[in-house]
Short mmCIF file of N, CA and C in Angstrom, two decimals:
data_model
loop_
_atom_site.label_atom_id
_atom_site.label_comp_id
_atom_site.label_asym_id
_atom_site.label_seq_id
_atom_site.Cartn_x
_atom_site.Cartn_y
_atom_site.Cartn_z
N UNK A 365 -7.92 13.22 4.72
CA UNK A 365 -8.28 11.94 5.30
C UNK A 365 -7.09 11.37 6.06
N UNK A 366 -7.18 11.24 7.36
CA UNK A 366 -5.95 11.15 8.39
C UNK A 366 -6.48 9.97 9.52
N UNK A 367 -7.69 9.09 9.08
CA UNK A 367 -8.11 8.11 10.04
C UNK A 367 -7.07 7.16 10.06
N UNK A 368 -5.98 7.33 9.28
CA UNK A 368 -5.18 6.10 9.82
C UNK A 368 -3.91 6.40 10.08
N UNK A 369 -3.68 7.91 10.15
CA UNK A 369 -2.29 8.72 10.60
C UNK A 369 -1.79 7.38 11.78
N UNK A 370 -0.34 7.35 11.08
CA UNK A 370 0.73 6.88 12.43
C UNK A 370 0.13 5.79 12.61
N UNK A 371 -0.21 4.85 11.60
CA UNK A 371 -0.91 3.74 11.75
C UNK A 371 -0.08 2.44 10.37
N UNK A 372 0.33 1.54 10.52
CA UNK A 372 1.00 0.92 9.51
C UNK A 372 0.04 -0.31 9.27
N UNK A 373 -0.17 -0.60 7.59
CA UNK A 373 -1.05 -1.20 7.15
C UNK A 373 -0.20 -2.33 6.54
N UNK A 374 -0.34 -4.27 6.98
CA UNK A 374 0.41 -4.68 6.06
C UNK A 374 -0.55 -5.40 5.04
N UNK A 375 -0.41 -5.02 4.31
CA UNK A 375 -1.68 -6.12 2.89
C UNK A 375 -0.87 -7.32 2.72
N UNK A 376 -0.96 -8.18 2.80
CA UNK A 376 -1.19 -9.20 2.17
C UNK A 376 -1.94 -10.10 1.15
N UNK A 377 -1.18 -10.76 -0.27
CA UNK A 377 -1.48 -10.90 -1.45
C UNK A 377 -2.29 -9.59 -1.96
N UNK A 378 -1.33 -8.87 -1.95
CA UNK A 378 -1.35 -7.79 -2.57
C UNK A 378 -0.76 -7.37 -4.31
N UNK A 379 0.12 -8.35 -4.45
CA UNK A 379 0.10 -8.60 -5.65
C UNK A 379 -0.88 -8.98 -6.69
N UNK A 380 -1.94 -9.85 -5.87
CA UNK A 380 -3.33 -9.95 -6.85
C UNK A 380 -4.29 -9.07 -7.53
N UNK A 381 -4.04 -7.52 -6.82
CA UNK A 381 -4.55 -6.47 -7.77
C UNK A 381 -6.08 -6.01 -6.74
N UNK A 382 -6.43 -5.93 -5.32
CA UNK A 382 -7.28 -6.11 -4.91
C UNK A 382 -7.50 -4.59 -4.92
N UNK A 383 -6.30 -3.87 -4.26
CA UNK A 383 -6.40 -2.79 -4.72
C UNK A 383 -6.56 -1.83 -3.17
N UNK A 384 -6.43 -2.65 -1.78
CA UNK A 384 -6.72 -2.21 -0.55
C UNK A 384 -5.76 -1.30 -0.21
N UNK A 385 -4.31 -1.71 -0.36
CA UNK A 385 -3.42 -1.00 -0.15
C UNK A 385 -3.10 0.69 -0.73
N UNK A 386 -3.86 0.97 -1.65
CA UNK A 386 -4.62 2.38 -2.18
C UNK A 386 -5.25 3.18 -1.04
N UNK A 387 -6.11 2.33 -0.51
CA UNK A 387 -7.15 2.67 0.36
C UNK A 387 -6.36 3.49 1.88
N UNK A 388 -5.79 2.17 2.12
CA UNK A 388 -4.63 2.58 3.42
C UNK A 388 -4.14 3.75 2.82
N UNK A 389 -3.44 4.00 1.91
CA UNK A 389 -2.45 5.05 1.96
C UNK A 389 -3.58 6.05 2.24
N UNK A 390 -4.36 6.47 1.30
CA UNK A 390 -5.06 7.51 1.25
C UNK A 390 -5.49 8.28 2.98
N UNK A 391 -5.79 7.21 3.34
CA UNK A 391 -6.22 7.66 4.58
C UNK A 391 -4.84 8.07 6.22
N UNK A 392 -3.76 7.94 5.21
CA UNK A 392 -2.62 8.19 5.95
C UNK A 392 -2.10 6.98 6.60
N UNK A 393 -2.08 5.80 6.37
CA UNK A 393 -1.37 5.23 6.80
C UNK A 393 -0.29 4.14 6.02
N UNK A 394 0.99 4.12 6.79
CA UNK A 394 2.30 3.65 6.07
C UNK A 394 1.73 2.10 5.78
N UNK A 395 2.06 1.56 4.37
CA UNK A 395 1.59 0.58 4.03
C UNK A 395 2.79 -0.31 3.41
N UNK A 396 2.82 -1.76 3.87
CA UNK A 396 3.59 -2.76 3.63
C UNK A 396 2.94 -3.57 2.79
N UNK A 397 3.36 -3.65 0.96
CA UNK A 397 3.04 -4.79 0.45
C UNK A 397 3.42 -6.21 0.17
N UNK A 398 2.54 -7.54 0.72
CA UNK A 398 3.47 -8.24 0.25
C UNK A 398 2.85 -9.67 -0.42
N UNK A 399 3.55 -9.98 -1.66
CA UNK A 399 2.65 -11.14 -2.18
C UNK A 399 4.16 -11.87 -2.92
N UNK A 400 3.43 -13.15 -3.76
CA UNK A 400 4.57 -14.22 -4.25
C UNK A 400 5.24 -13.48 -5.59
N UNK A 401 4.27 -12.50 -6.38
CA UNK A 401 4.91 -12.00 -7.68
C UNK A 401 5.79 -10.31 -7.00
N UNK A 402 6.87 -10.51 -7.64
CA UNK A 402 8.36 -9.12 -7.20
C UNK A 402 7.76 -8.20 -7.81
N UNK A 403 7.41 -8.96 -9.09
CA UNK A 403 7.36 -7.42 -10.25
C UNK A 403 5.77 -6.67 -9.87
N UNK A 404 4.71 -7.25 -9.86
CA UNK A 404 3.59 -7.03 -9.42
C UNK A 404 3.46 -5.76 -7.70
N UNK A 405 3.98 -6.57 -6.93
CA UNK A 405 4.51 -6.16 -5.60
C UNK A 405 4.96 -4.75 -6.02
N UNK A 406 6.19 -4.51 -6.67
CA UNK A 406 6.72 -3.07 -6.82
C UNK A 406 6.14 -2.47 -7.75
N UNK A 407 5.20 -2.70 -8.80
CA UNK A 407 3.86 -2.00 -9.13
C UNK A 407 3.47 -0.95 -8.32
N UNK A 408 2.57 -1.88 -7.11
CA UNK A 408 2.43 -1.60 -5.83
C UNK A 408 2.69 -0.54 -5.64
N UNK A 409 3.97 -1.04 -5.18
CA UNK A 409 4.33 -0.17 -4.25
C UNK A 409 5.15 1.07 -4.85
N UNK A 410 5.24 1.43 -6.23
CA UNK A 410 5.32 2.43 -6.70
C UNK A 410 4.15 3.25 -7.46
N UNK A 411 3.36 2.60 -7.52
CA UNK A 411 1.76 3.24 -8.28
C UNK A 411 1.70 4.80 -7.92
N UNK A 412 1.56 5.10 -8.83
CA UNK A 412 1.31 7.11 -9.09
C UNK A 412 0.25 7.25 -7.63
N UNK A 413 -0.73 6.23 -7.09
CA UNK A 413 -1.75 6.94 -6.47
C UNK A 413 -1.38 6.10 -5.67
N UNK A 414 -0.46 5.64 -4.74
CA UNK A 414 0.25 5.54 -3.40
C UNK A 414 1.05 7.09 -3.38
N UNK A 415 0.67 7.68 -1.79
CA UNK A 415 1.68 8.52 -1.34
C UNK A 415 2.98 8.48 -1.24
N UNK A 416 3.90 9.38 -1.75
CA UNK A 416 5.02 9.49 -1.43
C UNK A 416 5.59 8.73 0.42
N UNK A 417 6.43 7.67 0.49
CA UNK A 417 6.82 7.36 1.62
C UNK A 417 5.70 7.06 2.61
N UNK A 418 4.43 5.95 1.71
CA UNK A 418 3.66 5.22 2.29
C UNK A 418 3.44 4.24 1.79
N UNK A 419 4.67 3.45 1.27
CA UNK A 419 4.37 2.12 0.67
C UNK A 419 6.25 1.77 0.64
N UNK A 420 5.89 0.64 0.95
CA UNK A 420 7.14 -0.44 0.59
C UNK A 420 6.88 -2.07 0.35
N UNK A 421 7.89 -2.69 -0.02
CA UNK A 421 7.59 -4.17 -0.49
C UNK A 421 8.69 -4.73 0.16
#
C-alpha cells in the first residue's frame, strides 16, 4: 500500500488516541504527530505498528 508514497501526513491532536496516524503510515506516508500530552505524542510516534522512519513528534 503506497497511495501515499512521498507524501507527509501531519495529524493533529493526535495524542487523543484517534488512531489516523496508523493509517498514514501504512499507506506510505511520512507522518508528523502533534498534540498537548509529550508522553502520549511519543507513544505515537514510537508504536510497534508505525513504520520504521514514518513518524515523528
Amino acid at each position: 500500500m503506497n497511495r501515499l508514497k512521498d507524501k507527509v501526513a501531519i495529524v493533529t491532536g493526535s495524542t487523543s488516541g484517534i488512531g489516523i496516524a496508523h493509517v498514514y503510515a501504512a499507506e506510505g506516508a511520512k507522518v508528523i504527530v502533534c498534540g498537548r500530552r509529550v508522553e502520549k505524542g511519543e507513544a505515537v510516534a514510537e508504536d510497534k505498528n508505525m513504520l520504521p522512519d514514518r513518524s515523528s513528534l
